[in-house]
Amino acid sequence: MKKVFAAVLVMIFVFAAIASATVIKLPDPAFDGTMSLERALYLRRSIRDYTDQPLTLQQLAQLLWATYGISEPEQKLRTAPSGRRAYPLEVFVMVSENGVVGLEAGVYQYDAIEHSLKQILKGDVRAQLARTGSAAIGVAPISVIIAADMEKAAQVLGNPDVAPKYVYLEVGHAAQNLYLQATALGLGCVVTAGFRAEQAQAVLKIPEKYTLIYITPVGYPKQ
Ligand SMILES: Cc1cc2nc3c(=O)[nH]c(=O)nc-3n(C[C@H](O)[C@H](O)[C@H](O)COP(=O)(O)O)c2cc1C
Protein backbone atom coordinates (compact mmCIF):
# COMPACT_ATOMS: atom_id res chain seq x y z
CA MET A 1 0.00 0.00 0.00
CA LYS A 2 2.84 2.33 0.98
CA LYS A 3 4.59 1.55 -2.33
CA VAL A 4 1.46 2.40 -4.33
CA PHE A 5 1.12 5.68 -2.44
CA ALA A 6 4.79 6.52 -3.11
CA ALA A 7 4.42 5.67 -6.81
CA VAL A 8 1.31 7.90 -7.08
CA LEU A 9 3.20 10.74 -5.37
CA VAL A 10 6.13 10.38 -7.78
CA MET A 11 3.73 10.44 -10.74
CA ILE A 12 2.04 13.59 -9.43
CA PHE A 13 5.45 15.28 -9.09
CA VAL A 14 6.49 14.21 -12.60
CA PHE A 15 3.23 15.47 -14.15
CA ALA A 16 3.49 18.72 -12.18
CA ALA A 17 7.09 19.19 -13.36
CA ILE A 18 6.10 18.57 -16.99
CA ALA A 19 3.09 20.90 -16.74
CA SER A 20 5.17 23.67 -15.19
CA ALA A 21 8.02 23.43 -17.74
CA THR A 22 8.71 26.94 -18.95
CA VAL A 23 7.27 27.62 -22.39
CA ILE A 24 8.46 30.69 -24.31
CA LYS A 25 6.46 31.92 -27.28
CA LEU A 26 8.89 33.05 -29.98
CA PRO A 27 8.53 36.20 -32.08
CA ASP A 28 7.05 35.54 -35.52
CA PRO A 29 9.67 34.85 -38.19
CA ALA A 30 10.15 37.20 -41.13
CA PHE A 31 9.42 35.78 -44.58
CA ASP A 32 11.51 38.42 -46.31
CA GLY A 33 15.09 39.37 -45.56
CA THR A 34 17.65 41.84 -46.83
CA MET A 35 20.09 39.32 -48.36
CA SER A 36 19.34 37.43 -51.57
CA LEU A 37 19.51 33.64 -51.60
CA GLU A 38 22.36 33.84 -54.13
CA ARG A 39 24.34 36.14 -51.85
CA ALA A 40 23.79 33.84 -48.86
CA LEU A 41 24.93 30.83 -50.90
CA TYR A 42 27.99 32.77 -52.04
CA LEU A 43 28.90 33.96 -48.53
CA ARG A 44 28.12 30.79 -46.55
CA ARG A 45 31.24 29.47 -44.79
CA SER A 46 31.82 27.34 -41.74
CA ILE A 47 32.67 29.78 -38.96
CA ARG A 48 34.31 28.49 -35.79
CA ASP A 49 35.17 31.65 -33.86
CA TYR A 50 32.65 34.15 -32.55
CA THR A 51 32.45 37.39 -30.62
CA ASP A 52 30.63 37.33 -27.29
CA GLN A 53 27.82 39.52 -28.64
CA PRO A 54 24.52 37.93 -27.65
CA LEU A 55 21.81 37.11 -30.16
CA THR A 56 18.32 38.56 -29.92
CA LEU A 57 15.25 36.42 -29.37
CA GLN A 58 14.10 37.52 -32.84
CA GLN A 59 17.30 36.13 -34.38
CA LEU A 60 16.98 32.87 -32.46
CA ALA A 61 13.35 32.54 -33.56
CA GLN A 62 14.35 33.17 -37.17
CA LEU A 63 17.15 30.58 -37.04
CA LEU A 64 14.90 27.89 -35.55
CA TRP A 65 12.06 28.62 -37.94
CA ALA A 66 14.42 28.48 -40.93
CA THR A 67 15.90 25.20 -39.71
CA TYR A 68 12.69 23.23 -39.30
CA GLY A 69 9.75 25.59 -38.76
CA ILE A 70 6.26 25.53 -40.19
CA SER A 71 5.88 27.28 -43.56
CA GLU A 72 2.40 25.97 -44.46
CA PRO A 73 0.25 25.86 -41.31
CA GLU A 74 -2.78 24.06 -42.74
CA GLN A 75 -0.91 20.87 -43.64
CA LYS A 76 1.90 21.62 -41.18
CA LEU A 77 4.53 21.54 -43.89
CA ARG A 78 7.98 22.78 -43.01
CA THR A 79 10.94 24.72 -44.36
CA ALA A 80 12.77 21.40 -44.93
CA PRO A 81 11.42 18.56 -47.07
CA SER A 82 10.54 15.29 -45.32
CA GLY A 83 10.20 11.79 -46.82
CA ARG A 84 6.51 10.80 -46.49
CA ARG A 85 6.06 13.89 -44.33
CA ALA A 86 7.41 11.90 -41.40
CA TYR A 87 9.06 14.94 -39.80
CA PRO A 88 11.21 12.81 -37.50
CA LEU A 89 13.62 15.59 -36.49
CA GLU A 90 13.68 17.48 -33.20
CA VAL A 91 15.53 20.74 -32.81
CA PHE A 92 17.02 21.83 -29.50
CA VAL A 93 19.05 24.90 -28.59
CA MET A 94 21.68 25.28 -25.91
CA VAL A 95 21.77 28.89 -24.72
CA SER A 96 24.80 30.06 -22.75
CA GLU A 97 24.76 32.74 -20.03
CA ASN A 98 23.98 36.06 -21.81
CA GLY A 99 23.84 34.12 -25.09
CA VAL A 100 20.42 35.46 -26.04
CA VAL A 101 19.09 38.78 -24.73
CA GLY A 102 16.30 38.13 -22.22
CA LEU A 103 16.54 34.33 -22.32
CA GLU A 104 17.97 32.45 -19.38
CA ALA A 105 20.82 30.00 -19.93
CA GLY A 106 19.65 26.46 -20.50
CA VAL A 107 18.58 23.87 -23.02
CA TYR A 108 15.32 24.29 -24.89
CA GLN A 109 13.30 22.13 -27.26
CA TYR A 110 11.81 23.88 -30.28
CA ASP A 111 8.10 23.27 -30.81
CA ALA A 112 7.70 24.04 -34.51
CA ILE A 113 3.91 23.89 -34.52
CA GLU A 114 3.56 26.39 -31.68
CA HIS A 115 6.75 28.22 -32.70
CA SER A 116 7.77 28.18 -29.07
CA LEU A 117 10.53 26.90 -26.80
CA LYS A 118 10.16 24.50 -23.91
CA GLN A 119 12.97 24.64 -21.40
CA ILE A 120 14.29 21.18 -20.58
CA LEU A 121 17.36 22.22 -18.57
CA LYS A 122 18.30 25.32 -16.59
CA GLY A 123 21.87 26.61 -16.37
CA ASP A 124 24.87 27.19 -18.62
CA VAL A 125 26.28 23.87 -19.89
CA ARG A 126 28.31 25.39 -22.74
CA ALA A 127 31.75 24.48 -21.37
CA GLN A 128 30.63 20.94 -20.56
CA LEU A 129 29.14 20.53 -24.03
CA ALA A 130 32.30 21.87 -25.69
CA ARG A 131 34.34 19.20 -23.89
CA THR A 132 32.31 16.51 -25.69
CA GLY A 133 33.14 17.91 -29.14
CA SER A 134 34.29 20.99 -31.00
CA ALA A 135 36.00 23.95 -29.32
CA ALA A 136 33.71 26.23 -31.37
CA ILE A 137 30.81 25.22 -29.11
CA GLY A 138 32.71 26.69 -26.17
CA VAL A 139 32.81 30.21 -27.65
CA ALA A 140 29.42 30.45 -29.37
CA PRO A 141 26.50 32.11 -27.58
CA ILE A 142 24.20 29.29 -28.70
CA SER A 143 24.37 25.85 -30.26
CA VAL A 144 21.51 24.41 -32.27
CA ILE A 145 21.17 20.66 -31.91
CA ILE A 146 19.43 18.59 -34.55
CA ALA A 147 18.30 15.18 -33.31
CA ALA A 148 16.02 12.50 -34.72
CA ASP A 149 13.37 10.12 -33.51
CA MET A 150 14.45 7.03 -35.46
CA GLU A 151 11.46 5.00 -34.29
CA LYS A 152 9.02 7.61 -35.55
CA ALA A 153 10.83 7.61 -38.90
CA ALA A 154 10.70 3.80 -39.12
CA GLN A 155 7.00 3.77 -38.22
CA VAL A 156 5.97 6.35 -40.81
CA LEU A 157 8.24 4.98 -43.50
CA GLY A 158 7.17 1.43 -42.69
CA ASN A 159 10.69 0.12 -43.11
CA PRO A 160 13.30 0.33 -40.33
CA ASP A 161 16.11 -0.33 -42.84
CA VAL A 162 15.52 2.82 -44.87
CA ALA A 163 14.69 5.08 -41.90
CA PRO A 164 18.29 6.12 -41.07
CA LYS A 165 18.96 7.03 -44.70
CA TYR A 166 15.87 9.23 -44.85
CA VAL A 167 16.66 10.80 -41.48
CA TYR A 168 20.26 11.71 -42.34
CA LEU A 169 19.22 13.15 -45.70
CA GLU A 170 16.57 15.27 -44.00
CA VAL A 171 19.05 16.54 -41.40
CA GLY A 172 21.20 17.78 -44.28
CA HIS A 173 18.29 19.82 -45.62
CA ALA A 174 17.52 21.34 -42.21
CA ALA A 175 21.19 22.07 -41.48
CA GLN A 176 21.66 23.86 -44.80
CA ASN A 177 18.62 26.00 -43.98
CA LEU A 178 20.33 26.94 -40.72
CA TYR A 179 23.62 27.77 -42.48
CA LEU A 180 21.91 30.01 -45.02
CA GLN A 181 19.68 31.75 -42.49
CA ALA A 182 22.65 32.41 -40.21
CA THR A 183 24.57 33.87 -43.15
CA ALA A 184 21.62 36.05 -44.18
CA LEU A 185 21.44 37.44 -40.62
CA GLY A 186 25.16 38.28 -40.61
CA LEU A 187 25.87 35.38 -38.25
CA GLY A 188 28.20 32.42 -38.65
CA CYS A 189 27.94 28.75 -37.74
CA VAL A 190 29.51 25.37 -38.31
CA VAL A 191 27.78 22.01 -38.38
CA THR A 192 29.64 19.54 -36.20
CA ALA A 193 29.20 15.79 -36.27
CA GLY A 194 32.46 15.12 -34.42
CA PHE A 195 31.23 14.86 -30.84
CA ARG A 196 30.81 12.11 -28.27
CA ALA A 197 27.09 11.58 -28.62
CA GLU A 198 26.44 9.77 -25.36
CA GLN A 199 28.22 12.38 -23.25
CA ALA A 200 26.69 15.29 -25.18
CA GLN A 201 23.23 13.84 -24.72
CA ALA A 202 23.83 13.46 -20.98
CA VAL A 203 25.06 17.06 -20.68
CA LEU A 204 22.07 18.41 -22.60
CA LYS A 205 19.56 16.12 -20.86
CA ILE A 206 17.99 15.31 -24.20
CA PRO A 207 15.77 12.23 -23.83
CA GLU A 208 17.35 8.97 -24.99
CA LYS A 209 14.73 8.31 -27.65
CA TYR A 210 16.37 11.03 -29.76
CA THR A 211 19.58 10.41 -31.70
CA LEU A 212 21.84 13.48 -31.73
CA ILE A 213 23.14 14.16 -35.23
CA TYR A 214 24.47 17.71 -35.49
CA ILE A 215 25.58 20.27 -32.91
CA THR A 216 25.86 23.65 -34.61
CA PRO A 217 27.38 26.58 -32.72
CA VAL A 218 26.08 29.94 -33.98
CA GLY A 219 27.26 33.47 -33.25
CA TYR A 220 28.63 36.72 -34.65
CA PRO A 221 31.79 35.87 -36.63
CA LYS A 222 35.05 37.15 -35.12
CA GLN A 223 36.83 39.04 -37.87
C1 LIG B 1 28.76 15.76 -42.29
C2 LIG B 1 29.64 16.91 -41.87
C3 LIG B 1 30.28 16.87 -40.65
C4 LIG B 1 31.06 17.93 -40.20
N1 LIG B 1 31.62 17.88 -38.96
C5 LIG B 1 32.39 18.90 -38.53
C6 LIG B 1 32.97 18.86 -37.22
O1 LIG B 1 32.77 17.92 -36.46
N2 LIG B 1 33.74 19.90 -36.82
C7 LIG B 1 33.97 20.98 -37.64
O2 LIG B 1 34.67 21.90 -37.22
N3 LIG B 1 33.43 21.05 -38.89
C8 LIG B 1 32.64 20.05 -39.35
N4 LIG B 1 32.05 20.11 -40.60
C9 LIG B 1 32.26 21.31 -41.44
C10 LIG B 1 33.31 21.08 -42.54
O3 LIG B 1 34.59 21.00 -41.97
C11 LIG B 1 33.24 22.24 -43.54
O4 LIG B 1 31.99 22.23 -44.18
C12 LIG B 1 34.35 22.16 -44.58
O5 LIG B 1 35.60 22.47 -44.01
C13 LIG B 1 34.12 23.11 -45.77
O6 LIG B 1 34.08 24.45 -45.33
P1 LIG B 1 32.81 25.39 -45.59
O7 LIG B 1 31.64 24.77 -44.87
O8 LIG B 1 33.18 26.72 -45.04
O9 LIG B 1 32.54 25.43 -47.06
C14 LIG B 1 31.25 19.08 -41.04
C15 LIG B 1 30.59 19.11 -42.29
C16 LIG B 1 29.78 18.06 -42.69
C17 LIG B 1 29.05 18.16 -44.01
Coordinates of C-alpha atoms and ligand atoms in Angstrom, one line a residue:
M1 CA 0.0 0.0 0.0
K2 CA 2.8 2.3 1.0
K3 CA 4.6 1.5 -2.3
V4 CA 1.5 2.4 -4.3
F5 CA 1.1 5.7 -2.4
A6 CA 4.8 6.5 -3.1
A7 CA 4.4 5.7 -6.8
V8 CA 1.3 7.9 -7.1
L9 CA 3.2 10.7 -5.4
V10 CA 6.1 10.4 -7.8
M11 CA 3.7 10.4 -10.7
I12 CA 2.0 13.6 -9.4
F13 CA 5.5 15.3 -9.1
V14 CA 6.5 14.2 -12.6
F15 CA 3.2 15.5 -14.1
A16 CA 3.5 18.7 -12.2
A17 CA 7.1 19.2 -13.4
I18 CA 6.1 18.6 -17.0
A19 CA 3.1 20.9 -16.7
S20 CA 5.2 23.7 -15.2
A21 CA 8.0 23.4 -17.7
T22 CA 8.7 26.9 -18.9
V23 CA 7.3 27.6 -22.4
I24 CA 8.5 30.7 -24.3
K25 CA 6.5 31.9 -27.3
L26 CA 8.9 33.1 -30.0
P27 CA 8.5 36.2 -32.1
D28 CA 7.1 35.5 -35.5
P29 CA 9.7 34.9 -38.2
A30 CA 10.1 37.2 -41.1
F31 CA 9.4 35.8 -44.6
D32 CA 11.5 38.4 -46.3
G33 CA 15.1 39.4 -45.6
T34 CA 17.6 41.8 -46.8
M35 CA 20.1 39.3 -48.4
S36 CA 19.3 37.4 -51.6
L37 CA 19.5 33.6 -51.6
E38 CA 22.4 33.8 -54.1
R39 CA 24.3 36.1 -51.8
A40 CA 23.8 33.8 -48.9
L41 CA 24.9 30.8 -50.9
Y42 CA 28.0 32.8 -52.0
L43 CA 28.9 34.0 -48.5
R44 CA 28.1 30.8 -46.6
R45 CA 31.2 29.5 -44.8
S46 CA 31.8 27.3 -41.7
I47 CA 32.7 29.8 -39.0
R48 CA 34.3 28.5 -35.8
D49 CA 35.2 31.7 -33.9
Y50 CA 32.6 34.2 -32.5
T51 CA 32.4 37.4 -30.6
D52 CA 30.6 37.3 -27.3
Q53 CA 27.8 39.5 -28.6
P54 CA 24.5 37.9 -27.6
L55 CA 21.8 37.1 -30.2
T56 CA 18.3 38.6 -29.9
L57 CA 15.3 36.4 -29.4
Q58 CA 14.1 37.5 -32.8
Q59 CA 17.3 36.1 -34.4
L60 CA 17.0 32.9 -32.5
A61 CA 13.3 32.5 -33.6
Q62 CA 14.3 33.2 -37.2
L63 CA 17.2 30.6 -37.0
L64 CA 14.9 27.9 -35.6
W65 CA 12.1 28.6 -37.9
A66 CA 14.4 28.5 -40.9
T67 CA 15.9 25.2 -39.7
Y68 CA 12.7 23.2 -39.3
G69 CA 9.8 25.6 -38.8
I70 CA 6.3 25.5 -40.2
S71 CA 5.9 27.3 -43.6
E72 CA 2.4 26.0 -44.5
P73 CA 0.3 25.9 -41.3
E74 CA -2.8 24.1 -42.7
Q75 CA -0.9 20.9 -43.6
K76 CA 1.9 21.6 -41.2
L77 CA 4.5 21.5 -43.9
R78 CA 8.0 22.8 -43.0
T79 CA 10.9 24.7 -44.4
A80 CA 12.8 21.4 -44.9
P81 CA 11.4 18.6 -47.1
S82 CA 10.5 15.3 -45.3
G83 CA 10.2 11.8 -46.8
R84 CA 6.5 10.8 -46.5
R85 CA 6.1 13.9 -44.3
A86 CA 7.4 11.9 -41.4
Y87 CA 9.1 14.9 -39.8
P88 CA 11.2 12.8 -37.5
L89 CA 13.6 15.6 -36.5
E90 CA 13.7 17.5 -33.2
V91 CA 15.5 20.7 -32.8
F92 CA 17.0 21.8 -29.5
V93 CA 19.0 24.9 -28.6
M94 CA 21.7 25.3 -25.9
V95 CA 21.8 28.9 -24.7
S96 CA 24.8 30.1 -22.8
E97 CA 24.8 32.7 -20.0
N98 CA 24.0 36.1 -21.8
G99 CA 23.8 34.1 -25.1
V100 CA 20.4 35.5 -26.0
V101 CA 19.1 38.8 -24.7
G102 CA 16.3 38.1 -22.2
L103 CA 16.5 34.3 -22.3
E104 CA 18.0 32.4 -19.4
A105 CA 20.8 30.0 -19.9
G106 CA 19.6 26.5 -20.5
V107 CA 18.6 23.9 -23.0
Y108 CA 15.3 24.3 -24.9
Q109 CA 13.3 22.1 -27.3
Y110 CA 11.8 23.9 -30.3
D111 CA 8.1 23.3 -30.8
A112 CA 7.7 24.0 -34.5
I113 CA 3.9 23.9 -34.5
E114 CA 3.6 26.4 -31.7
H115 CA 6.8 28.2 -32.7
S116 CA 7.8 28.2 -29.1
L117 CA 10.5 26.9 -26.8
K118 CA 10.2 24.5 -23.9
Q119 CA 13.0 24.6 -21.4
I120 CA 14.3 21.2 -20.6
L121 CA 17.4 22.2 -18.6
K122 CA 18.3 25.3 -16.6
G123 CA 21.9 26.6 -16.4
D124 CA 24.9 27.2 -18.6
V125 CA 26.3 23.9 -19.9
R126 CA 28.3 25.4 -22.7
A127 CA 31.7 24.5 -21.4
Q128 CA 30.6 20.9 -20.6
L129 CA 29.1 20.5 -24.0
A130 CA 32.3 21.9 -25.7
R131 CA 34.3 19.2 -23.9
T132 CA 32.3 16.5 -25.7
G133 CA 33.1 17.9 -29.1
S134 CA 34.3 21.0 -31.0
A135 CA 36.0 24.0 -29.3
A136 CA 33.7 26.2 -31.4
I137 CA 30.8 25.2 -29.1
G138 CA 32.7 26.7 -26.2
V139 CA 32.8 30.2 -27.6
A140 CA 29.4 30.4 -29.4
P141 CA 26.5 32.1 -27.6
I142 CA 24.2 29.3 -28.7
S143 CA 24.4 25.9 -30.3
V144 CA 21.5 24.4 -32.3
I145 CA 21.2 20.7 -31.9
I146 CA 19.4 18.6 -34.6
A147 CA 18.3 15.2 -33.3
A148 CA 16.0 12.5 -34.7
D149 CA 13.4 10.1 -33.5
M150 CA 14.5 7.0 -35.5
E151 CA 11.5 5.0 -34.3
K152 CA 9.0 7.6 -35.5
A153 CA 10.8 7.6 -38.9
A154 CA 10.7 3.8 -39.1
Q155 CA 7.0 3.8 -38.2
V156 CA 6.0 6.3 -40.8
L157 CA 8.2 5.0 -43.5
G158 CA 7.2 1.4 -42.7
N159 CA 10.7 0.1 -43.1
P160 CA 13.3 0.3 -40.3
D161 CA 16.1 -0.3 -42.8
V162 CA 15.5 2.8 -44.9
A163 CA 14.7 5.1 -41.9
P164 CA 18.3 6.1 -41.1
K165 CA 19.0 7.0 -44.7
Y166 CA 15.9 9.2 -44.8
V167 CA 16.7 10.8 -41.5
Y168 CA 20.3 11.7 -42.3
L169 CA 19.2 13.2 -45.7
E170 CA 16.6 15.3 -44.0
V171 CA 19.1 16.5 -41.4
G172 CA 21.2 17.8 -44.3
H173 CA 18.3 19.8 -45.6
A174 CA 17.5 21.3 -42.2
A175 CA 21.2 22.1 -41.5
Q176 CA 21.7 23.9 -44.8
N177 CA 18.6 26.0 -44.0
L178 CA 20.3 26.9 -40.7
Y179 CA 23.6 27.8 -42.5
L180 CA 21.9 30.0 -45.0
Q181 CA 19.7 31.8 -42.5
A182 CA 22.6 32.4 -40.2
T183 CA 24.6 33.9 -43.1
A184 CA 21.6 36.0 -44.2
L185 CA 21.4 37.4 -40.6
G186 CA 25.2 38.3 -40.6
L187 CA 25.9 35.4 -38.3
G188 CA 28.2 32.4 -38.7
C189 CA 27.9 28.7 -37.7
V190 CA 29.5 25.4 -38.3
V191 CA 27.8 22.0 -38.4
T192 CA 29.6 19.5 -36.2
A193 CA 29.2 15.8 -36.3
G194 CA 32.5 15.1 -34.4
F195 CA 31.2 14.9 -30.8
R196 CA 30.8 12.1 -28.3
A197 CA 27.1 11.6 -28.6
E198 CA 26.4 9.8 -25.4
Q199 CA 28.2 12.4 -23.2
A200 CA 26.7 15.3 -25.2
Q201 CA 23.2 13.8 -24.7
A202 CA 23.8 13.5 -21.0
V203 CA 25.1 17.1 -20.7
L204 CA 22.1 18.4 -22.6
K205 CA 19.6 16.1 -20.9
I206 CA 18.0 15.3 -24.2
P207 CA 15.8 12.2 -23.8
E208 CA 17.3 9.0 -25.0
K209 CA 14.7 8.3 -27.6
Y210 CA 16.4 11.0 -29.8
T211 CA 19.6 10.4 -31.7
L212 CA 21.8 13.5 -31.7
I213 CA 23.1 14.2 -35.2
Y214 CA 24.5 17.7 -35.5
I215 CA 25.6 20.3 -32.9
T216 CA 25.9 23.7 -34.6
P217 CA 27.4 26.6 -32.7
V218 CA 26.1 29.9 -34.0
G219 CA 27.3 33.5 -33.3
Y220 CA 28.6 36.7 -34.7
P221 CA 31.8 35.9 -36.6
K222 CA 35.0 37.1 -35.1
Q223 CA 36.8 39.0 -37.9
Ligands
LIG1 C1 28.8 15.8 -42.3 C2 29.6 16.9 -41.9 C3 30.3 16.9 -40.7 C4 31.1 17.9 -40.2 N1 31.6 17.9 -39.0 C5 32.4 18.9 -38.5 C6 33.0 18.9 -37.2 O1 32.8 17.9 -36.5 N2 33.7 19.9 -36.8 C7 34.0 21.0 -37.6 O2 34.7 21.9 -37.2 N3 33.4 21.1 -38.9 C8 32.6 20.1 -39.3 N4 32.1 20.1 -40.6 C9 32.3 21.3 -41.4 C10 33.3 21.1 -42.5 O3 34.6 21.0 -42.0 C11 33.2 22.2 -43.5 O4 32.0 22.2 -44.2 C12 34.3 22.2 -44.6 O5 35.6 22.5 -44.0 C13 34.1 23.1 -45.8 O6 34.1 24.5 -45.3 P1 32.8 25.4 -45.6 O7 31.6 24.8 -44.9 O8 33.2 26.7 -45.0 O9 32.5 25.4 -47.1 C14 31.3 19.1 -41.0 C15 30.6 19.1 -42.3 C16 29.8 18.1 -42.7 C17 29.1 18.2 -44.0

